[in-house]
Amino acid sequence: MSIGPPQRPDIFLGYRMEEQDRFIIFGAPSIGEEEIAEVEACLRSGWLGTGPRVARFEEAFAAYKQAGAARVAAVNSCTAALHVSMVAAGLEPDAEVITTPLTFCATVNAIEHAGLTPVLADVDPVTQNIDPAAIEAAITPRTRAILPVHFAGRPCAMDRIMDIARRHDLIVIEDCAHAIETTFRGQPAGTFGDFGCFSFYVTKNVVTGEGGMILGRDKERIARARMLALHGMSKDAWHRFGDAGYKHYQVLECGFKYNMMDLQAAIGLPQLAKVEAHWLRRQAIWQRYDEAFADLPIGLPAAPEADTRHGLHLYTVMIDEAYCGISRDGFLDAMNAARIGTGVHYLAVPEHPYYQRRYGWSPQQWPHAMRLGRQTVSLPLSPGLSDGDVERVIAAVRRILRAAV
């Protein structure tokens, strides 16, 4: 069964390889001649730092998200976006921010870097997103913000989350690292809360290598976030050293070195132009996986909810040893032996020693996140996968599970 054309030729480091011999890298980006040409043009322009390509990328992203250009700020990572957004929100020191335990450590680290206190609320076991009822139960007099994560590209229940935020006068900062294409009831993810924070890391749906974007509801707050992201200066290098002549700047706050470079934006501009084509390719792969794994003793991703658009960033399967006959880590090792890369998204945050020492957390306090984190495996879902790659993944999964039962 053909599921559409691959987004790259079967070439690795300049050498043609047999498909069955090549290691399938988990989350490998789909890079074409358009990205290469734009990067070359950037290098030849002499302007590599923050400049005209970053401005174009911001404008293109704002248009994609149906927002004005004054409401976005490009930064060097989603972690930076989260950190700067919390500082720009003006939350008082040690205020509590409620977030999910089923996320990458950067979500919690950004809260701590902003001088705030993370509070975890368990996830819904079906959607794997933060449970609004758990958010409500976690609110205390010190709660000032909610940080929902649109896990794997599935939108959180933003109607219920925003209702909670309005009733308790809370800031909402959406972690949209997985959710560039995601919508909830027709509205793009990242446009519900006060801030939406996006990732363009090398494994994400739009790639700049490293990079992020802040989308803000309030123009004054986003202007502050932009200023904080470059040392707290009133002008960036493009405006100081451009052909209009040198412009003096002032340091308005003690900021950070979080700016995006034109070299990154040069990759991102063609990537953003391909975002819909890449989403359709991942949708075809997702549907093929659903069909191929329907009869296996593993947990598959729940179907997208009505009136939503799933970003289709991660295809996670649940490996329960009692049903599968193999442990999750045993499955990971077997897939690696088959020369197929996989991921774990994620071990629950309280599984990690640092957070246990820092906050006294135990994984058992959030049982749904604990179970999911101990069973989850993310399979390759890049738009760069060929049909042959996809069938190799399917064959390996089926072979490993048949041998285990």
GROMACS .gro file of C-alpha atoms in nm:
model
  405
    1MET     CA    1   0.000   0.000   0.000
    2SER     CA    2   0.153   0.332  -0.105
    3ILE     CA    3   0.108   0.617   0.141
    4GLY     CA    4   0.252   0.894  -0.071
    5PRO     CA    5   0.592   1.012  -0.187
    6PRO     CA    6   0.881   1.043   0.060
    7GLN     CA    7   1.008   1.393   0.125
    8ARG     CA    8   1.375   1.303   0.066
    9PRO     CA    9   1.576   1.066  -0.153
   10ASP     CA   10   1.726   0.753   0.000
   11ILE     CA   11   2.066   0.915   0.044
   12PHE     CA   12   2.262   0.948   0.366
   13LEU     CA   13   2.579   1.163   0.390
   14GLY     CA   14   2.609   1.156   0.010
   15TYR     CA   15   2.610   0.778  -0.024
   16ARG     CA   16   2.318   0.577  -0.156
   17MET     CA   17   2.231   0.302   0.090
   18GLU     CA   18   2.004   0.002   0.070
   19GLU     CA   19   1.682   0.082   0.260
   20GLN     CA   20   1.700  -0.237   0.463
   21ASP     CA   21   2.054  -0.151   0.585
   22ARG     CA   22   2.012   0.215   0.673
   23PHE     CA   23   1.949   0.308   1.036
   24ILE     CA   24   1.617   0.492   1.056
   25ILE     CA   25   1.693   0.793   1.272
   26PHE     CA   26   1.412   0.890   1.507
   27GLY     CA   27   1.282   1.237   1.430
   28ALA     CA   28   1.519   1.307   1.139
   29PRO     CA   29   1.418   1.635   0.972
   30SER     CA   30   1.306   1.654   0.610
   31ILE     CA   31   1.549   1.902   0.452
   32GLY     CA   32   1.522   1.985   0.083
   33GLU     CA   33   1.701   2.198  -0.172
   34GLU     CA   34   1.492   2.500  -0.073
   35GLU     CA   35   1.640   2.504   0.278
   36ILE     CA   36   1.992   2.453   0.144
   37ALA     CA   37   1.954   2.737  -0.106
   38GLU     CA   38   1.816   2.975   0.158
   39VAL     CA   39   2.101   2.894   0.398
   40GLU     CA   40   2.356   2.950   0.120
   41ALA     CA   41   2.196   3.285   0.037
   42CYS     CA   42   2.211   3.380   0.404
   43LEU     CA   43   2.580   3.290   0.424
   44ARG     CA   44   2.655   3.493   0.112
   45SER     CA   45   2.460   3.791   0.245
   46GLY     CA   46   2.706   3.849   0.527
   47TRP     CA   47   2.424   3.875   0.783
   48LEU     CA   48   2.409   3.565   1.000
   49GLY     CA   49   2.274   3.702   1.328
   50THR     CA   50   1.930   3.840   1.406
   51GLY     CA   51   1.822   4.036   1.099
   52PRO     CA   52   1.593   4.046   0.797
   53ARG     CA   53   1.533   3.669   0.772
   54VAL     CA   54   1.426   3.649   1.134
   55ALA     CA   55   1.182   3.935   1.066
   56ARG     CA   56   1.045   3.750   0.761
   57PHE     CA   57   1.013   3.429   0.961
   58GLU     CA   58   0.823   3.612   1.238
   59GLU     CA   59   0.587   3.765   0.981
   60ALA     CA   60   0.527   3.428   0.812
   61PHE     CA   61   0.464   3.253   1.143
   62ALA     CA   62   0.227   3.527   1.260
   63ALA     CA   63   0.032   3.496   0.936
   64TYR     CA   64   0.013   3.118   0.975
   65LYS     CA   65  -0.123   3.162   1.327
   66GLN     CA   66  -0.368   3.433   1.216
   67ALA     CA   67  -0.198   3.692   1.436
   68GLY     CA   68  -0.035   4.028   1.378
   69ALA     CA   69   0.344   4.049   1.341
   70ALA     CA   70   0.362   4.263   1.656
   71ARG     CA   71   0.237   3.963   1.857
   72VAL     CA   72   0.531   3.729   1.789
   73ALA     CA   73   0.897   3.716   1.891
   74ALA     CA   74   1.149   3.463   1.760
   75VAL     CA   75   1.391   3.316   2.015
   76ASN     CA   76   1.653   3.041   2.021
   77SER     CA   77   1.441   2.766   2.182
   78CYS     CA   78   1.101   2.686   2.323
   79THR     CA   79   1.267   2.673   2.665
   80ALA     CA   80   1.371   3.037   2.619
   81ALA     CA   81   1.018   3.119   2.502
   82LEU     CA   82   0.867   2.969   2.818
   83HIS     CA   83   1.119   3.141   3.046
   84VAL     CA   84   1.083   3.484   2.887
   85SER     CA   85   0.704   3.457   2.878
   86MET     CA   86   0.686   3.393   3.252
   87VAL     CA   87   0.918   3.687   3.323
   88ALA     CA   88   0.723   3.913   3.086
   89ALA     CA   89   0.398   3.809   3.258
   90GLY     CA   90   0.524   3.975   3.575
   91LEU     CA   91   0.457   3.684   3.809
   92GLU     CA   92   0.585   3.745   4.161
   93PRO     CA   93   0.878   3.535   4.292
   94ASP     CA   94   0.786   3.186   4.416
   95ALA     CA   95   0.435   3.203   4.271
   96GLU     CA   96   0.300   2.860   4.179
   97VAL     CA   97   0.262   2.749   3.817
   98ILE     CA   98   0.056   2.435   3.752
   99THR     CA   99   0.178   2.208   3.474
  100THR     CA  100   0.178   1.845   3.363
  101PRO     CA  101   0.412   1.572   3.489
  102LEU     CA  102   0.415   1.414   3.140
  103THR     CA  103   0.645   1.656   2.961
  104PHE     CA  104   1.008   1.725   2.880
  105CYS     CA  105   1.212   1.860   3.169
  106ALA     CA  106   1.240   2.200   2.997
  107THR     CA  107   0.880   2.282   3.090
  108VAL     CA  108   0.950   2.250   3.463
  109ASN     CA  109   1.303   2.392   3.436
  110ALA     CA  110   1.171   2.711   3.274
  111ILE     CA  111   0.934   2.760   3.567
  112GLU     CA  112   1.224   2.726   3.808
  113HIS     CA  113   1.453   2.954   3.603
  114ALA     CA  114   1.182   3.222   3.621
  115GLY     CA  115   1.199   3.206   4.001
  116LEU     CA  116   0.861   3.034   4.026
  117THR     CA  117   0.742   2.710   4.184
  118PRO     CA  118   0.618   2.421   3.967
  119VAL     CA  119   0.309   2.230   4.080
  120LEU     CA  120   0.211   1.911   3.896
  121ALA     CA  121  -0.142   1.805   3.802
  122ASP     CA  122  -0.195   1.455   3.664
  123VAL     CA  123  -0.293   1.378   3.305
  124ASP     CA  124  -0.601   1.225   3.150
  125PRO     CA  125  -0.502   0.861   3.078
  126VAL     CA  126  -0.666   0.867   2.733
  127THR     CA  127  -0.558   1.203   2.590
  128GLN     CA  128  -0.233   1.209   2.793
  129ASN     CA  129  -0.286   1.585   2.834
  130ILE     CA  130  -0.318   1.764   3.166
  131ASP     CA  131  -0.655   1.695   3.329
  132PRO     CA  132  -0.855   2.015   3.395
  133ALA     CA  133  -1.009   1.856   3.706
  134ALA     CA  134  -0.657   1.793   3.839
  135ILE     CA  135  -0.565   2.155   3.767
  136GLU     CA  136  -0.862   2.277   3.970
  137ALA     CA  137  -0.768   2.048   4.259
  138ALA     CA  138  -0.408   2.177   4.258
  139ILE     CA  139  -0.495   2.548   4.289
  140THR     CA  140  -0.383   2.719   4.610
  141PRO     CA  141  -0.373   3.085   4.721
  142ARG     CA  142  -0.022   3.103   4.568
  143THR     CA  143  -0.125   2.981   4.221
  144ARG     CA  144  -0.070   3.244   3.952
  145ALA     CA  145  -0.045   3.055   3.624
  146ILE     CA  146  -0.130   2.738   3.431
  147LEU     CA  147   0.118   2.592   3.182
  148PRO     CA  148  -0.063   2.328   2.970
  149VAL     CA  149   0.136   2.116   2.723
  150HIS     CA  150  -0.033   2.005   2.401
  151PHE     CA  151   0.123   1.660   2.423
  152ALA     CA  152   0.218   1.488   2.094
  153GLY     CA  153   0.021   1.754   1.903
  154ARG     CA  154  -0.317   1.679   2.064
  155PRO     CA  155  -0.485   1.998   2.189
  156CYS     CA  156  -0.556   2.028   2.559
  157ALA     CA  157  -0.914   2.096   2.670
  158MET     CA  158  -0.862   2.469   2.631
  159ASP     CA  159  -1.226   2.560   2.692
  160ARG     CA  160  -1.213   2.411   3.042
  161ILE     CA  161  -0.861   2.538   3.112
  162MET     CA  162  -0.948   2.895   3.011
  163ASP     CA  163  -1.264   2.879   3.223
  164ILE     CA  164  -1.052   2.780   3.525
  165ALA     CA  165  -0.807   3.062   3.447
  166ARG     CA  166  -1.082   3.323   3.424
  167ARG     CA  167  -1.248   3.213   3.747
  168HIS     CA  168  -0.919   3.217   3.940
  169ASP     CA  169  -0.755   3.512   3.758
  170LEU     CA  170  -0.462   3.305   3.632
  171ILE     CA  171  -0.211   3.361   3.351
  172VAL     CA  172  -0.208   3.084   3.087
  173ILE     CA  173   0.115   3.001   2.901
  174GLU     CA  174   0.068   2.726   2.640
  175ASP     CA  175   0.360   2.492   2.571
  176CYS     CA  176   0.308   2.431   2.198
  177ALA     CA  177   0.639   2.255   2.128
  178HIS     CA  178   0.443   1.971   1.962
  179ALA     CA  179   0.154   2.177   1.834
  180ILE     CA  180   0.238   2.407   1.542
  181GLU     CA  181  -0.053   2.275   1.331
  182THR     CA  182  -0.287   2.202   1.622
  183THR     CA  183  -0.630   2.361   1.654
  184PHE     CA  184  -0.907   2.332   1.914
  185ARG     CA  185  -1.258   2.410   1.788
  186GLY     CA  186  -1.111   2.595   1.493
  187GLN     CA  187  -0.875   2.813   1.697
  188PRO     CA  188  -0.497   2.764   1.667
  189ALA     CA  189  -0.307   2.631   1.967
  190GLY     CA  190  -0.104   2.906   2.130
  191THR     CA  191  -0.371   3.171   2.079
  192PHE     CA  192  -0.591   3.084   2.379
  193GLY     CA  193  -0.364   3.186   2.664
  194ASP     CA  194  -0.160   3.495   2.736
  195PHE     CA  195   0.138   3.336   2.563
  196GLY     CA  196   0.197   3.041   2.330
  197CYS     CA  197   0.548   2.897   2.308
  198PHE     CA  198   0.667   2.697   2.005
  199SER     CA  199   0.971   2.484   1.925
  200PHE     CA  200   1.168   2.449   1.602
  201TYR     CA  201   1.414   2.194   1.740
  202VAL     CA  202   1.556   1.945   1.490
  203THR     CA  203   1.290   1.679   1.567
  204LYS     CA  204   0.992   1.916   1.551
  205ASN     CA  205   0.734   1.969   1.277
  206VAL     CA  206   0.898   2.294   1.160
  207VAL     CA  207   1.276   2.285   1.195
  208THR     CA  208   1.540   2.555   1.238
  209GLY     CA  209   1.792   2.327   1.414
  210GLU     CA  210   1.741   2.512   1.739
  211GLY     CA  211   1.478   2.779   1.775
  212GLY     CA  212   1.150   2.891   1.923
  213MET     CA  213   0.872   3.147   1.897
  214ILE     CA  214   0.659   3.338   2.145
  215LEU     CA  215   0.306   3.429   2.046
  216GLY     CA  216   0.146   3.682   2.279
  217ARG     CA  217  -0.205   3.812   2.327
  218ASP     CA  218  -0.092   4.150   2.463
  219LYS     CA  219   0.137   4.360   2.241
  220GLU     CA  220   0.304   4.532   2.537
  221ARG     CA  221   0.391   4.199   2.699
  222ILE     CA  222   0.527   4.056   2.375
  223ALA     CA  223   0.735   4.372   2.324
  224ARG     CA  224   0.880   4.319   2.670
  225ALA     CA  225   0.946   3.953   2.593
  226ARG     CA  226   1.130   4.052   2.274
  227MET     CA  227   1.342   4.302   2.465
  228LEU     CA  228   1.419   4.053   2.744
  229ALA     CA  229   1.527   3.792   2.488
  230LEU     CA  230   1.823   4.011   2.382
  231HIS     CA  231   1.990   4.134   2.698
  232GLY     CA  232   1.708   4.377   2.779
  233MET     CA  233   1.834   4.611   2.506
  234SER     CA  234   1.616   4.862   2.328
  235LYS     CA  235   1.751   4.770   1.980
  236ASP     CA  236   1.887   4.451   1.827
  237ALA     CA  237   2.201   4.431   1.612
  238TRP     CA  238   2.011   4.461   1.283
  239HIS     CA  239   1.873   4.800   1.389
  240ARG     CA  240   2.206   4.911   1.541
  241PHE     CA  241   2.438   4.820   1.254
  242GLY     CA  242   2.208   4.831   0.948
  243ASP     CA  243   2.266   5.045   0.639
  244ALA     CA  244   2.066   5.330   0.795
  245GLY     CA  245   2.365   5.398   1.018
  246TYR     CA  246   2.457   5.315   1.376
  247LYS     CA  247   2.182   5.358   1.633
  248HIS     CA  248   2.246   5.389   2.005
  249TYR     CA  249   2.066   5.150   2.240
  250GLN     CA  250   1.977   5.144   2.606
  251VAL     CA  251   1.962   4.848   2.842
  252LEU     CA  252   1.615   4.864   2.994
  253GLU     CA  253   1.620   4.540   3.200
  254CYS     CA  254   1.859   4.261   3.290
  255GLY     CA  255   1.769   4.030   3.004
  256PHE     CA  256   1.894   3.710   2.844
  257LYS     CA  257   2.079   3.594   2.530
  258TYR     CA  258   1.788   3.418   2.364
  259ASN     CA  259   1.770   3.569   2.014
  260MET     CA  260   1.722   3.363   1.695
  261MET     CA  261   1.980   3.400   1.414
  262ASP     CA  262   1.910   3.462   1.046
  263LEU     CA  263   2.097   3.137   0.978
  264GLN     CA  264   1.827   2.952   1.173
  265ALA     CA  265   1.543   3.147   1.014
  266ALA     CA  266   1.687   3.062   0.670
  267ILE     CA  267   1.606   2.698   0.741
  268GLY     CA  268   1.271   2.784   0.897
  269LEU     CA  269   1.129   2.991   0.610
  270PRO     CA  270   1.108   2.701   0.360
  271GLN     CA  271   1.012   2.465   0.642
  272LEU     CA  272   0.713   2.680   0.734
  273ALA     CA  273   0.608   2.691   0.369
  274LYS     CA  274   0.598   2.308   0.374
  275VAL     CA  275   0.416   2.272   0.705
  276GLU     CA  276   0.087   2.154   0.555
  277ALA     CA  277   0.249   1.911   0.310
  278HIS     CA  278   0.455   1.764   0.593
  279TRP     CA  279   0.146   1.733   0.815
  280LEU     CA  280  -0.037   1.542   0.538
  281ARG     CA  281   0.259   1.307   0.500
  282ARG     CA  282   0.263   1.237   0.874
  283GLN     CA  283  -0.113   1.184   0.865
  284ALA     CA  284  -0.067   0.915   0.599
  285ILE     CA  285   0.203   0.743   0.805
  286TRP     CA  286  -0.013   0.770   1.120
  287GLN     CA  287  -0.308   0.606   0.945
  288ARG     CA  288  -0.086   0.327   0.811
  289TYR     CA  289   0.043   0.259   1.164
  290ASP     CA  290  -0.313   0.253   1.300
  291GLU     CA  291  -0.412  -0.006   1.041
  292ALA     CA  292  -0.100  -0.219   1.083
  293PHE     CA  293  -0.106  -0.231   1.463
  294ALA     CA  294  -0.481  -0.266   1.522
  295ASP     CA  295  -0.457  -0.638   1.604
  296LEU     CA  296  -0.150  -0.616   1.829
  297PRO     CA  297  -0.155  -0.628   2.213
  298ILE     CA  298  -0.031  -0.269   2.249
  299GLY     CA  299  -0.195   0.061   2.329
  300LEU     CA  300  -0.238   0.297   2.033
  301PRO     CA  301  -0.295   0.673   2.035
  302ALA     CA  302  -0.658   0.772   2.090
  303ALA     CA  303  -0.839   0.914   1.791
  304PRO     CA  304  -0.842   1.297   1.773
  305GLU     CA  305  -1.142   1.455   1.945
  306ALA     CA  306  -1.420   1.606   1.736
  307ASP     CA  307  -1.366   1.963   1.615
  308THR     CA  308  -0.991   1.950   1.676
  309ARG     CA  309  -0.684   1.915   1.462
  310HIS     CA  310  -0.410   1.693   1.600
  311GLY     CA  311  -0.059   1.814   1.519
  312LEU     CA  312   0.049   1.449   1.472
  313HIS     CA  313   0.391   1.515   1.621
  314LEU     CA  314   0.444   1.188   1.812
  315TYR     CA  315   0.302   0.843   1.744
  316THR     CA  316   0.325   0.682   2.087
  317VAL     CA  317   0.244   0.318   2.157
  318MET     CA  318   0.208   0.169   2.505
  319ILE     CA  319   0.409  -0.143   2.583
  320ASP     CA  320   0.257  -0.315   2.889
  321GLU     CA  321   0.473  -0.620   2.966
  322ALA     CA  322   0.177  -0.808   3.113
  323TYR     CA  323   0.001  -0.797   2.775
  324CYS     CA  324   0.292  -0.776   2.532
  325GLY     CA  325   0.529  -1.029   2.687
  326ILE     CA  326   0.817  -0.782   2.661
  327SER     CA  327   0.916  -0.484   2.872
  328ARG     CA  328   0.916  -0.135   2.732
  329ASP     CA  329   1.296  -0.112   2.754
  330GLY     CA  330   1.328  -0.459   2.602
  331PHE     CA  331   1.116  -0.337   2.311
  332LEU     CA  332   1.338  -0.029   2.271
  333ASP     CA  333   1.648  -0.251   2.258
  334ALA     CA  334   1.488  -0.485   2.005
  335MET     CA  335   1.392  -0.194   1.778
  336ASN     CA  336   1.746  -0.057   1.800
  337ALA     CA  337   1.882  -0.400   1.705
  338ALA     CA  338   1.654  -0.381   1.399
  339ARG     CA  339   1.827  -0.048   1.315
  340ILE     CA  340   1.521   0.160   1.390
  341GLY     CA  341   1.541   0.462   1.618
  342THR     CA  342   1.270   0.519   1.878
  343GLY     CA  343   1.205   0.766   2.158
  344VAL     CA  344   1.051   0.783   2.505
  345HIS     CA  345   0.810   1.077   2.545
  346TYR     CA  346   0.830   1.096   2.836
  347LEU     CA  347   0.934   0.948   3.163
  348ALA     CA  348   0.719   1.142   3.409
  349VAL     CA  349   0.902   1.442   3.552
  350PRO     CA  350   0.897   1.310   3.912
  351GLU     CA  351   1.086   0.998   3.799
  352HIS     CA  352   1.403   1.209   3.771
  353PRO     CA  353   1.637   1.234   4.074
  354TYR     CA  354   1.676   1.612   4.064
  355TYR     CA  355   1.305   1.683   4.110
  356GLN     CA  356   1.277   1.418   4.380
  357ARG     CA  357   1.556   1.589   4.573
  358ARG     CA  358   1.438   1.944   4.500
  359TYR     CA  359   1.066   1.906   4.564
  360GLY     CA  360   1.027   1.571   4.741
  361TRP     CA  361   0.817   1.440   4.451
  362SER     CA  362   0.739   1.072   4.408
  363PRO     CA  363   0.608   0.930   4.077
  364GLN     CA  364   0.322   0.756   4.260
  365GLN     CA  365   0.168   1.097   4.336
  366TRP     CA  366   0.068   1.122   3.968
  367PRO     CA  367  -0.023   0.762   3.880
  368HIS     CA  368  -0.150   0.818   3.526
  369ALA     CA  369   0.165   1.003   3.421
  370MET     CA  370   0.380   0.742   3.595
  371ARG     CA  371   0.218   0.450   3.411
  372LEU     CA  372   0.224   0.622   3.073
  373GLY     CA  373   0.583   0.730   3.119
  374ARG     CA  374   0.693   0.377   3.200
  375GLN     CA  375   0.514   0.221   2.901
  376THR     CA  376   0.545   0.474   2.619
  377VAL     CA  377   0.749   0.433   2.301
  378SER     CA  378   0.748   0.690   2.021
  379LEU     CA  379   0.787   0.544   1.672
  380PRO     CA  380   0.943   0.728   1.374
  381LEU     CA  381   0.697   0.975   1.217
  382SER     CA  382   0.912   1.209   1.007
  383PRO     CA  383   0.774   1.330   0.672
  384GLY     CA  384   1.112   1.224   0.536
  385LEU     CA  385   1.030   0.855   0.584
  386SER     CA  386   0.987   0.659   0.262
  387ASP     CA  387   0.713   0.400   0.220
  388GLY     CA  388   0.985   0.139   0.261
  389ASP     CA  389   1.094   0.294   0.590
  390VAL     CA  390   0.738   0.285   0.722
  391GLU     CA  391   0.696  -0.081   0.626
  392ARG     CA  392   1.028  -0.163   0.795
  393VAL     CA  393   0.902  -0.004   1.118
  394ILE     CA  394   0.576  -0.198   1.095
  395ALA     CA  395   0.749  -0.528   1.019
  396ALA     CA  396   0.991  -0.482   1.310
  397VAL     CA  397   0.713  -0.402   1.559
  398ARG     CA  398   0.510  -0.703   1.452
  399ARG     CA  399   0.812  -0.935   1.451
  400ILE     CA  400   0.926  -0.828   1.799
  401LEU     CA  401   0.579  -0.867   1.952
  402ARG     CA  402   0.518  -1.207   1.783
  403ALA     CA  403   0.846  -1.333   1.926
  404ALA     CA  404   0.751  -1.208   2.273
  405VAL     CA  405   0.412  -1.379   2.311
   0.00000   0.00000   0.00000
